[in-house]
PDB file of C-alpha atoms in Angstrom:
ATOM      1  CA  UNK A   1      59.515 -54.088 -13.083  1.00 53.00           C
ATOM      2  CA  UNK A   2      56.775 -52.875 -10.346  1.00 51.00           C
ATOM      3  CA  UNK A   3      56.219 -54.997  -7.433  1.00 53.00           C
ATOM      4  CA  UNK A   4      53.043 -55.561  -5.105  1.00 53.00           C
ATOM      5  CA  UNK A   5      54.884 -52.764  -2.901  1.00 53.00           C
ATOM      6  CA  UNK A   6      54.870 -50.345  -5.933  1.00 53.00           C
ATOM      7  CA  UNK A   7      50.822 -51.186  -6.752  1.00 53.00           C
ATOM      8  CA  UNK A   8      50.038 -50.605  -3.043  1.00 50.00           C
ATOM      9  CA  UNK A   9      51.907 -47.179  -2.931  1.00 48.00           C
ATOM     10  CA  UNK A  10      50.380 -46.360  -6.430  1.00 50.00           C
ATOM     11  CA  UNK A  11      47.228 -47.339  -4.544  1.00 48.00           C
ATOM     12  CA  UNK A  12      47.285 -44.979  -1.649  1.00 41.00           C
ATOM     13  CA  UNK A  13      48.449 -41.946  -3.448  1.00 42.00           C
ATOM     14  CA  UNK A  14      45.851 -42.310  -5.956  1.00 48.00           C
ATOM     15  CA  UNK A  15      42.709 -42.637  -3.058  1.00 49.00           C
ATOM     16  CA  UNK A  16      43.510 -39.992  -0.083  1.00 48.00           C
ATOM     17  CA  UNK A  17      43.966 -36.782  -2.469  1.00 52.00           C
ATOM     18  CA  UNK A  18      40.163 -37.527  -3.811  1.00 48.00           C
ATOM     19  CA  UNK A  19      38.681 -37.483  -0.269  1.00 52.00           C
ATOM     20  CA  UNK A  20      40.747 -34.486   0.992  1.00 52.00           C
ATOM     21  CA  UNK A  21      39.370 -32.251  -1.814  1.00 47.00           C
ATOM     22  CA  UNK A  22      35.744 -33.635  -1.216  1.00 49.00           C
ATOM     23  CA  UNK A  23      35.861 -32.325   2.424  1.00 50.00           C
ATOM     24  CA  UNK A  24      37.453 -28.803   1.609  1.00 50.00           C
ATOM     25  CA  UNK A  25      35.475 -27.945  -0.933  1.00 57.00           C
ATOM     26  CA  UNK A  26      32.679 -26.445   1.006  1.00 58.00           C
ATOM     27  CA  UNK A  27      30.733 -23.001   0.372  1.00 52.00           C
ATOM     28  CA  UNK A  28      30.922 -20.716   3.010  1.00 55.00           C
ATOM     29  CA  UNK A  29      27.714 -19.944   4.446  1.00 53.00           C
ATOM     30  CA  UNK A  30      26.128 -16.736   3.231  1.00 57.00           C
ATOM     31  CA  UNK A  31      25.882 -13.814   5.410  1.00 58.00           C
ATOM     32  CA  UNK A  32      22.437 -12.833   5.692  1.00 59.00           C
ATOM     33  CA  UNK A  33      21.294  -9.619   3.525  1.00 55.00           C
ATOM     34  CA  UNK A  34      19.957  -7.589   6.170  1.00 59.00           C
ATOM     35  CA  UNK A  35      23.253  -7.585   8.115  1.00 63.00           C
ATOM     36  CA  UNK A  36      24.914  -5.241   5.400  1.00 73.00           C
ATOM     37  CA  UNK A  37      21.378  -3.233   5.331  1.00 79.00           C
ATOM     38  CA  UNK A  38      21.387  -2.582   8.746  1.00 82.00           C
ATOM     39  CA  UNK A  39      25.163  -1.278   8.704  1.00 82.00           C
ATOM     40  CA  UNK A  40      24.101   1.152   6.156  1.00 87.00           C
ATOM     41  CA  UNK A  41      20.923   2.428   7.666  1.00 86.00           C
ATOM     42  CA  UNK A  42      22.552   3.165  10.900  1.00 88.00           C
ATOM     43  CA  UNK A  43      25.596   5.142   8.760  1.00 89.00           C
ATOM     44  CA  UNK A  44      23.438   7.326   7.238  1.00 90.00           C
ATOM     45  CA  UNK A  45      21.420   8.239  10.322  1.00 88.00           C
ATOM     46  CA  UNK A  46      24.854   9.035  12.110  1.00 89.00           C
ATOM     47  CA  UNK A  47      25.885  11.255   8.865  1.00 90.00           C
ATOM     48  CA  UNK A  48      23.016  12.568   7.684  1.00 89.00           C
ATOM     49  CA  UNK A  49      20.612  12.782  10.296  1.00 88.00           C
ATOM     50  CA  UNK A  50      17.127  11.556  10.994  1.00 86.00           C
ATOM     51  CA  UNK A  51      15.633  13.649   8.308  1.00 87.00           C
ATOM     52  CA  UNK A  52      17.360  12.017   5.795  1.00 89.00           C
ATOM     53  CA  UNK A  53      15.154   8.647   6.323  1.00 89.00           C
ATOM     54  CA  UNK A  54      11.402   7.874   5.765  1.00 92.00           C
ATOM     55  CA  UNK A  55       9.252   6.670   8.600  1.00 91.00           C
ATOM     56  CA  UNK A  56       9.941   3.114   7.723  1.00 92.00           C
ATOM     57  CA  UNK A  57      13.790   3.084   8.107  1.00 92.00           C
ATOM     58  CA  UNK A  58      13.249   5.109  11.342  1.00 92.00           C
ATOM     59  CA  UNK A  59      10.860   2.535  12.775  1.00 93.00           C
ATOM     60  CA  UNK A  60      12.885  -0.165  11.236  1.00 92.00           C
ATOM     61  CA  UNK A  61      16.136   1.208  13.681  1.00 90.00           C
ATOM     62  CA  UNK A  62      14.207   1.031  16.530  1.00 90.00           C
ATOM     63  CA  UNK A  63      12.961  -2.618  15.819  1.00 92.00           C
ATOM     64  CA  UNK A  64      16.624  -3.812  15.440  1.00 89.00           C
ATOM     65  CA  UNK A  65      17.673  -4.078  18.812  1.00 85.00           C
ATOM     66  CA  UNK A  66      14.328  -6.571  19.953  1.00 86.00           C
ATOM     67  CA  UNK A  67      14.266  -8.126  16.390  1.00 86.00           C
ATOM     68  CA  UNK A  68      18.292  -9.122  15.932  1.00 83.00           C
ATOM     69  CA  UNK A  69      17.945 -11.884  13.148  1.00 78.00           C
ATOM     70  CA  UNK A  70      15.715 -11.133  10.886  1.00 83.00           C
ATOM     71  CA  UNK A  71      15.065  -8.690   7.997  1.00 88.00           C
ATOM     72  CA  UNK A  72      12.545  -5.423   9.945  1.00 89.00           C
ATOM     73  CA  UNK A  73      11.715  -3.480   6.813  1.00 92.00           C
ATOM     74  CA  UNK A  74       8.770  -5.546   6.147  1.00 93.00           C
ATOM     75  CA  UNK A  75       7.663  -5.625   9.746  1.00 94.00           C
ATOM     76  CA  UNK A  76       7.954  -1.503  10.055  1.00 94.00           C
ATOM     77  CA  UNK A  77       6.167  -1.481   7.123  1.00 95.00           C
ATOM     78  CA  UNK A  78       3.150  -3.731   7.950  1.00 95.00           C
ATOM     79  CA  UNK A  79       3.070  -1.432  11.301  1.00 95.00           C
ATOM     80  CA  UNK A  80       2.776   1.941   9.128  1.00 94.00           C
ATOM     81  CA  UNK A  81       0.690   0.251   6.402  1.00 94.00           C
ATOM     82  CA  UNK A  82      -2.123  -0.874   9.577  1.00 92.00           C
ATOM     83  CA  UNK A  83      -1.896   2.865  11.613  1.00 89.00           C
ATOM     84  CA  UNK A  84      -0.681   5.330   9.234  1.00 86.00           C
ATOM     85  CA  UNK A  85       1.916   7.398  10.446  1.00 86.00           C
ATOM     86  CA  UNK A  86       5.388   6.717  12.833  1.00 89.00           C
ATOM     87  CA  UNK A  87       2.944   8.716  15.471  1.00 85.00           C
ATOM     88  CA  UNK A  88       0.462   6.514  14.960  1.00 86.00           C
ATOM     89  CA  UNK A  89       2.281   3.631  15.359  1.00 91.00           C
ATOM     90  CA  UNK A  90       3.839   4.574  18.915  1.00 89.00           C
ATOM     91  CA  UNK A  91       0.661   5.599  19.809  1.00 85.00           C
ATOM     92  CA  UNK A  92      -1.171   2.794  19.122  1.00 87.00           C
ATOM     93  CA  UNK A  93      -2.198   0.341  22.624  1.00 87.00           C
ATOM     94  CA  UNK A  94       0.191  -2.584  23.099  1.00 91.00           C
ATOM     95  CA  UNK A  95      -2.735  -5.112  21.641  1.00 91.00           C
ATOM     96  CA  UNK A  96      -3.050  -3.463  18.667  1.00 91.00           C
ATOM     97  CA  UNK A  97       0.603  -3.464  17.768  1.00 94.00           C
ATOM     98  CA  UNK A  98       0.628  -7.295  18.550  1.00 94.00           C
ATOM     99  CA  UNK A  99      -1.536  -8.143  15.872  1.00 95.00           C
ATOM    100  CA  UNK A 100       0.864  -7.424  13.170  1.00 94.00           C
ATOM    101  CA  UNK A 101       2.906 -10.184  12.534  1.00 93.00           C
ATOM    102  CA  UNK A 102       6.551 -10.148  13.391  1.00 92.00           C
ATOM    103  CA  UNK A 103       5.664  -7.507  16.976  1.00 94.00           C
ATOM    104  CA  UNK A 104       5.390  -9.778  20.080  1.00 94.00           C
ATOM    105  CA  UNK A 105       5.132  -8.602  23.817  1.00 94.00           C
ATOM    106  CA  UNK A 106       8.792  -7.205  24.216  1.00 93.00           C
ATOM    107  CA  UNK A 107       8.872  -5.319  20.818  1.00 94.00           C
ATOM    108  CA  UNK A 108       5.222  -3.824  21.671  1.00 94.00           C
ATOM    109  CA  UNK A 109       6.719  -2.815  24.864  1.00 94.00           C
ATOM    110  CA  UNK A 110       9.884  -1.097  23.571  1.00 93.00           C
ATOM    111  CA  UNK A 111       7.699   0.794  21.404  1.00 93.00           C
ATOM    112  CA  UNK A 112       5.701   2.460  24.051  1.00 92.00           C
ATOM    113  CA  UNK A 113       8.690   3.408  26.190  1.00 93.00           C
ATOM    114  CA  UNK A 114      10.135   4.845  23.158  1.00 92.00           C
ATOM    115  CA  UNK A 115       6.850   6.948  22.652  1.00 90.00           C
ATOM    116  CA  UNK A 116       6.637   7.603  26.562  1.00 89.00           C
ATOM    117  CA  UNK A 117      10.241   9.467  26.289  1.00 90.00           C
ATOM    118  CA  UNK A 118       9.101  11.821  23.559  1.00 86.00           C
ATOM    119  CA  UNK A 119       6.155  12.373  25.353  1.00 84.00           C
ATOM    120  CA  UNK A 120       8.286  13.542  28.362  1.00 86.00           C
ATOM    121  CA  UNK A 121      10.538  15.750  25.704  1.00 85.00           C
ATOM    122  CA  UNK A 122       7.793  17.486  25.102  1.00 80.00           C
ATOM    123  CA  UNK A 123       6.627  17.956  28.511  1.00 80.00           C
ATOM    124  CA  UNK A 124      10.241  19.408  29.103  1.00 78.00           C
ATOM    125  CA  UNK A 125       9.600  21.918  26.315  1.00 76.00           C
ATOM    126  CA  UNK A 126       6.401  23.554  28.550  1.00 76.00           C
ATOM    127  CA  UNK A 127       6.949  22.691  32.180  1.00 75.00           C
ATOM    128  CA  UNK A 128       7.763  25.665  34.078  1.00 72.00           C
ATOM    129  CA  UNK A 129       7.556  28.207  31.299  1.00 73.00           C
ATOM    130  CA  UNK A 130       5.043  31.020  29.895  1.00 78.00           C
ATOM    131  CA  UNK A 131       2.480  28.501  28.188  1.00 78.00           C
ATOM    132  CA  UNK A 132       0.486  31.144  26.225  1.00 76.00           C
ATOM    133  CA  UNK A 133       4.072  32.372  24.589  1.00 78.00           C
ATOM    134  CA  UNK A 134       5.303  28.510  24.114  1.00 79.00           C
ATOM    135  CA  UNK A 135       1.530  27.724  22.501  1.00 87.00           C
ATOM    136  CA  UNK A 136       3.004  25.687  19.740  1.00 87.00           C
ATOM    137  CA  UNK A 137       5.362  23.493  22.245  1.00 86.00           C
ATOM    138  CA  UNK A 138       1.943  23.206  24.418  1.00 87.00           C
ATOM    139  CA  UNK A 139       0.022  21.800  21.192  1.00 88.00           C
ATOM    140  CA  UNK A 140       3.199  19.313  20.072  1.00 85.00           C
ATOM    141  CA  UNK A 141       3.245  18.118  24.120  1.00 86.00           C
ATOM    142  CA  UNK A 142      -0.834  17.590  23.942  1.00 88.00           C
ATOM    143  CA  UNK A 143      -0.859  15.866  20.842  1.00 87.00           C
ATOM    144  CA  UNK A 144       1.716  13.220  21.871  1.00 83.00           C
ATOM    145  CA  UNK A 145       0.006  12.775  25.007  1.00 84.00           C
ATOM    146  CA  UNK A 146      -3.271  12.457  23.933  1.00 86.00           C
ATOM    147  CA  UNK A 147      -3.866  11.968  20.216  1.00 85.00           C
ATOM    148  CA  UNK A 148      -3.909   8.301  19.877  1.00 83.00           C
ATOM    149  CA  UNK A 149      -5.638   7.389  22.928  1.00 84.00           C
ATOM    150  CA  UNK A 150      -8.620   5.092  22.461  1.00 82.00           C
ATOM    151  CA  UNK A 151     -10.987   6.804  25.172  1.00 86.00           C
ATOM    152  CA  UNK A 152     -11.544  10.532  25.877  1.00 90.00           C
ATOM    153  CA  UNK A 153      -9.362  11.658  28.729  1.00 91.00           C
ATOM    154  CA  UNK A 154      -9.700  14.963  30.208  1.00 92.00           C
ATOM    155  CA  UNK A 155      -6.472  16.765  31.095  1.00 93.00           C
ATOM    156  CA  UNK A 156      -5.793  19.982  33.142  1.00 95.00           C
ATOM    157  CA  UNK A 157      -2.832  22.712  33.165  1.00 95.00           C
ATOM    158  CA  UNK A 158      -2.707  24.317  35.523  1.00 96.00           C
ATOM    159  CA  UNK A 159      -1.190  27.554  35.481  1.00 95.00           C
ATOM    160  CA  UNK A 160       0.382  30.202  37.992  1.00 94.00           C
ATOM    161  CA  UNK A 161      -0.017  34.187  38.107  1.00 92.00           C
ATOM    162  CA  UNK A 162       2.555  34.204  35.216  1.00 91.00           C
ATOM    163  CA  UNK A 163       0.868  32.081  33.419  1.00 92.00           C
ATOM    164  CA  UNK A 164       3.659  28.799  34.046  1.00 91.00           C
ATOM    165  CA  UNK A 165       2.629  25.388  34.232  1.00 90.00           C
ATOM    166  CA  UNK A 166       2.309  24.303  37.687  1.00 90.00           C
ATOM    167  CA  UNK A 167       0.945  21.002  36.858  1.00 90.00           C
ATOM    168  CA  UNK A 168      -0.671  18.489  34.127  1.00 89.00           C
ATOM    169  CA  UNK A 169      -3.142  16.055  35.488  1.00 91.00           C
ATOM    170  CA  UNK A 170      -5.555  13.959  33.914  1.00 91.00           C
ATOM    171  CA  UNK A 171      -9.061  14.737  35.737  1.00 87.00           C
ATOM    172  CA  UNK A 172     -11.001  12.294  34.119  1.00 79.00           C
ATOM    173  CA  UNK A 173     -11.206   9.260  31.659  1.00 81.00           C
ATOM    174  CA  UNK A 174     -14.104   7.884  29.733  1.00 69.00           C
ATOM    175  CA  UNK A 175     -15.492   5.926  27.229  1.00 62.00           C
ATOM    176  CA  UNK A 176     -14.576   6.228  23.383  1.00 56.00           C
ATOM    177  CA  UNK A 177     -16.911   9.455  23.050  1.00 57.00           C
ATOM    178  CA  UNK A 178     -17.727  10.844  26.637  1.00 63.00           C
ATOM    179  CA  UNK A 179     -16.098  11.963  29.680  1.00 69.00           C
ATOM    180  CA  UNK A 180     -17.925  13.016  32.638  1.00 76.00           C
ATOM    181  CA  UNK A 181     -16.466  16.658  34.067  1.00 84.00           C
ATOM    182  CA  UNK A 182     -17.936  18.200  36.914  1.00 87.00           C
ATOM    183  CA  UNK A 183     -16.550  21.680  37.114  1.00 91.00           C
ATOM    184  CA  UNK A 184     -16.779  22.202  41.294  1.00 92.00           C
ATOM    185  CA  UNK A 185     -13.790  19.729  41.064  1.00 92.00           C
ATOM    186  CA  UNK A 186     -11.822  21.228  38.409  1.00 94.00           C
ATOM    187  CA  UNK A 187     -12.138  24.503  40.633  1.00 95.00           C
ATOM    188  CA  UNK A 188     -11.045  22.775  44.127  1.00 95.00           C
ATOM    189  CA  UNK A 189      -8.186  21.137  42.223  1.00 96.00           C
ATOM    190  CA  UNK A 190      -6.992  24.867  41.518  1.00 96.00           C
ATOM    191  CA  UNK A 191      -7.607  25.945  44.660  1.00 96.00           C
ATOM    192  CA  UNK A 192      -5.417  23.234  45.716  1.00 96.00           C
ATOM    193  CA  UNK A 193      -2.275  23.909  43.711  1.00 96.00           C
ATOM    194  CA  UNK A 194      -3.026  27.727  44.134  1.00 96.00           C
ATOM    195  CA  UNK A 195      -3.395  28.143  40.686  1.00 96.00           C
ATOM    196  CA  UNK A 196      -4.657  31.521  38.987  1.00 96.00           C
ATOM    197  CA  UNK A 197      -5.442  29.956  35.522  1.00 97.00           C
ATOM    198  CA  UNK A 198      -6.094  26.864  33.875  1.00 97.00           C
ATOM    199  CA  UNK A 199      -6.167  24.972  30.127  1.00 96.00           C
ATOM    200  CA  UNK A 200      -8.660  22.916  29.748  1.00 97.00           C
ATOM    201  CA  UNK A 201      -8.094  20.032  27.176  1.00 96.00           C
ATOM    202  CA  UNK A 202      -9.308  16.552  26.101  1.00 94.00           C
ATOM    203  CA  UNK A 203      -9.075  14.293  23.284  1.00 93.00           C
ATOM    204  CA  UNK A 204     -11.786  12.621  20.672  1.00 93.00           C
ATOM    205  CA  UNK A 205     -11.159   9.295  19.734  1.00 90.00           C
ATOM    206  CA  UNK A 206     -13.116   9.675  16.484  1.00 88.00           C
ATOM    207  CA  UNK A 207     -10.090  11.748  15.107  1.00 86.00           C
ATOM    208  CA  UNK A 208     -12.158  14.499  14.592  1.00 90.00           C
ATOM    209  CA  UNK A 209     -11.366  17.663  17.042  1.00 93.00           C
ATOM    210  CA  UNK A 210     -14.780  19.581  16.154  1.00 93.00           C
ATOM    211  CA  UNK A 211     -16.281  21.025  19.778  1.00 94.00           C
ATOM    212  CA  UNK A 212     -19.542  18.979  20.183  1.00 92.00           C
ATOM    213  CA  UNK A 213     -22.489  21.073  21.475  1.00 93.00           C
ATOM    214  CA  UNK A 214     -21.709  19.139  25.014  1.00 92.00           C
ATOM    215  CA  UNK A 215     -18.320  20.155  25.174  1.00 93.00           C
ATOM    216  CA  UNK A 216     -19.302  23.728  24.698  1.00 94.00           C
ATOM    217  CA  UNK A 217     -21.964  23.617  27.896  1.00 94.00           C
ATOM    218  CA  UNK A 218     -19.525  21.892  29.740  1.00 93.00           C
ATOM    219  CA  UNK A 219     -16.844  24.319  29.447  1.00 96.00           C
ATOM    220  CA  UNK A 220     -19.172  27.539  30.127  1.00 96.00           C
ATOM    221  CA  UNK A 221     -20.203  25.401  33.299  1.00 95.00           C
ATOM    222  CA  UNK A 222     -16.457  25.656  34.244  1.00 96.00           C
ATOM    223  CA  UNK A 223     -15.586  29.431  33.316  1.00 97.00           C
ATOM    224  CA  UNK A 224     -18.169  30.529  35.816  1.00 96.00           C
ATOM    225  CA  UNK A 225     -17.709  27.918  38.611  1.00 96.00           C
ATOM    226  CA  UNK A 226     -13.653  28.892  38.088  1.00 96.00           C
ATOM    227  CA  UNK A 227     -14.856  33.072  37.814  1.00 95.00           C
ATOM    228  CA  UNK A 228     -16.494  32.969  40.919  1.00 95.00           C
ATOM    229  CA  UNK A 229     -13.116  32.194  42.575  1.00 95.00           C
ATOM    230  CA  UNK A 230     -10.980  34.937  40.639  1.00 95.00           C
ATOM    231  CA  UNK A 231      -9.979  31.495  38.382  1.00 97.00           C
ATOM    232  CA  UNK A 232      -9.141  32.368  34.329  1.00 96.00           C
ATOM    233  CA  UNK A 233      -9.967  29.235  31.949  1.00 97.00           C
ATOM    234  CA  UNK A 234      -7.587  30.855  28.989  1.00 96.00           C
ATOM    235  CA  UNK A 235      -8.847  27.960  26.294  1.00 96.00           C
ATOM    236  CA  UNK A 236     -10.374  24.559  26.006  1.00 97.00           C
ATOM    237  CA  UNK A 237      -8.262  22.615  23.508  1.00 96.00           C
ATOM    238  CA  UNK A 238      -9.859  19.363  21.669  1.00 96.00           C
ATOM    239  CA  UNK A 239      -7.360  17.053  20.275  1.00 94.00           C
ATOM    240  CA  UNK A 240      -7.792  14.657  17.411  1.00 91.00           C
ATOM    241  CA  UNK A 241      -5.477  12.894  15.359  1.00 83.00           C
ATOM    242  CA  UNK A 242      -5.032  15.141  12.308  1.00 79.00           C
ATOM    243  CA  UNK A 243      -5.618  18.402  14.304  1.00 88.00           C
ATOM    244  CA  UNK A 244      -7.274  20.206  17.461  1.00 93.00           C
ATOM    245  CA  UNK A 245      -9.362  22.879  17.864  1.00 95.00           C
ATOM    246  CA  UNK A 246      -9.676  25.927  20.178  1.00 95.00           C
ATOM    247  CA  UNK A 247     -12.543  26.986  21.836  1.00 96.00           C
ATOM    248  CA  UNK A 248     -11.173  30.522  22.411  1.00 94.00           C
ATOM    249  CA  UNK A 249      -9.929  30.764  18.719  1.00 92.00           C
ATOM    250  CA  UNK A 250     -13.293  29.535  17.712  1.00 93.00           C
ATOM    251  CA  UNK A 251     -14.872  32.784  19.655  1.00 93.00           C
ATOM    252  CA  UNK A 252     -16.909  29.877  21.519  1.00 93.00           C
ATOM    253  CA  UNK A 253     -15.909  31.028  24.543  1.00 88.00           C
TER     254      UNK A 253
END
């Protein structure tokens, strides 16, 4: 026959297993879905090179290590979808990139030092060599430096008797179409680094390289301010951002 100490026992046994089970049956927590994404992407960069991904997986490695915990694919491509091209978007001013949503300060920031390294890359491919045999390497370092500037900048090589780059300097900057030259300066600068030859070139913010009737006066101004003075101008390059042009291979000089 049970006893009140048997009903209590029955009691006890019959309570504690039902609140154990209600505590350890919890779901893990999910790990988010970019985590595994991310893994990948940098796996098949590391195996099959940076050719192997679009602009928007490239752009969305370099965003990982400012943007930690969230998903990047849709912020790289809001950034390609408002300037076009992975150029584009490292050459667009820090402002600019901080109006797309998910790019603060920091990010905006990491983004122009990464586009100020390949800019010195390509400086490395043309500093102290032949420029008129390394023309292409000349156009790729121009392009990067000026391209995607929002005013006109005018930029000087300056070249020895061998025709090697002595120095890059930027001579002038502008407005968004117009940058005043004054060729008895570009000479003395020459005279200055004892150069025998220079490279004229400067960007157009429109996009569009086409010489404008200005920029052709301007650079006969130059060749015989620089002549005078045993100086060669070998080419004015214009840079845009789907091209440039050249003066010389124009016959416009």
């Amino acid at each position: 026959m049970a006893t009140q100490g048997d009903d209590d026992e029955r009691s006890f046994f019959s309570v504690v297993p039902v609140r154990q089970a209600t505590k350890a049956r919890q779901a893990p927590a999910e790990k988010p879905h970019y985590l595994g994404h991310r893994d990948r992407l940098r796996e098949r960069f590391a195996s099959a090179g940076p050719d192997a991904l679009p602009d928007y997986e490239l752009l969305e490695l370099l965003l990982f290590r400012r943007i930690p915990r969230a998903d990047t694919k849709p912020v790289a491509k809001a950034l390609l979808a408002r300037f076009g091209t992975l150029a584009e978007v490292l050459g667009a001013p820090v402002g600019l990139l901080q109006e797309v949503t998910g790019i603060g300060p920091t990010v905006a920031l990491e983004l122009k030092v990464v586009a100020a390294t390949a800019q010195r890359m390509a400086r490395g491919e043309v500093q102290g060599r032949e420029i008129l045999s390394s023309w292409q390497q000349l156009l790729d370092y121009c392009r990067s430096a000026m391209a995607f500037e929002a005013r006109e900048q005018f930029r000087i090589l300056f070249l020895d008797k061998k025709n090697a780059l002595i120095s890059d300097e930027v001579q002038q900057t502008g407005t968004v179409d117009h940058t005043p030259v004054y060729p008895r300066e570009v000479v003395k600068r020459a005279l200055e680094l004892s150069a025998t030859a220079i490279i004229l070139v400067h960007n157009h913010p429109s996009g569009d390289p086409t010489p404008s009737r200005a920029d052709i006066e301007m650079t006969k101004e130059i060749i015989e301010a620089a002549k005078r003075l045993g100086i060669s101008v070998h080419d004015h390059i214009i840079i845009g951002r789907k091209g440039y042009a050249s003066m010389k291979g124009l016959l416009l000089i």
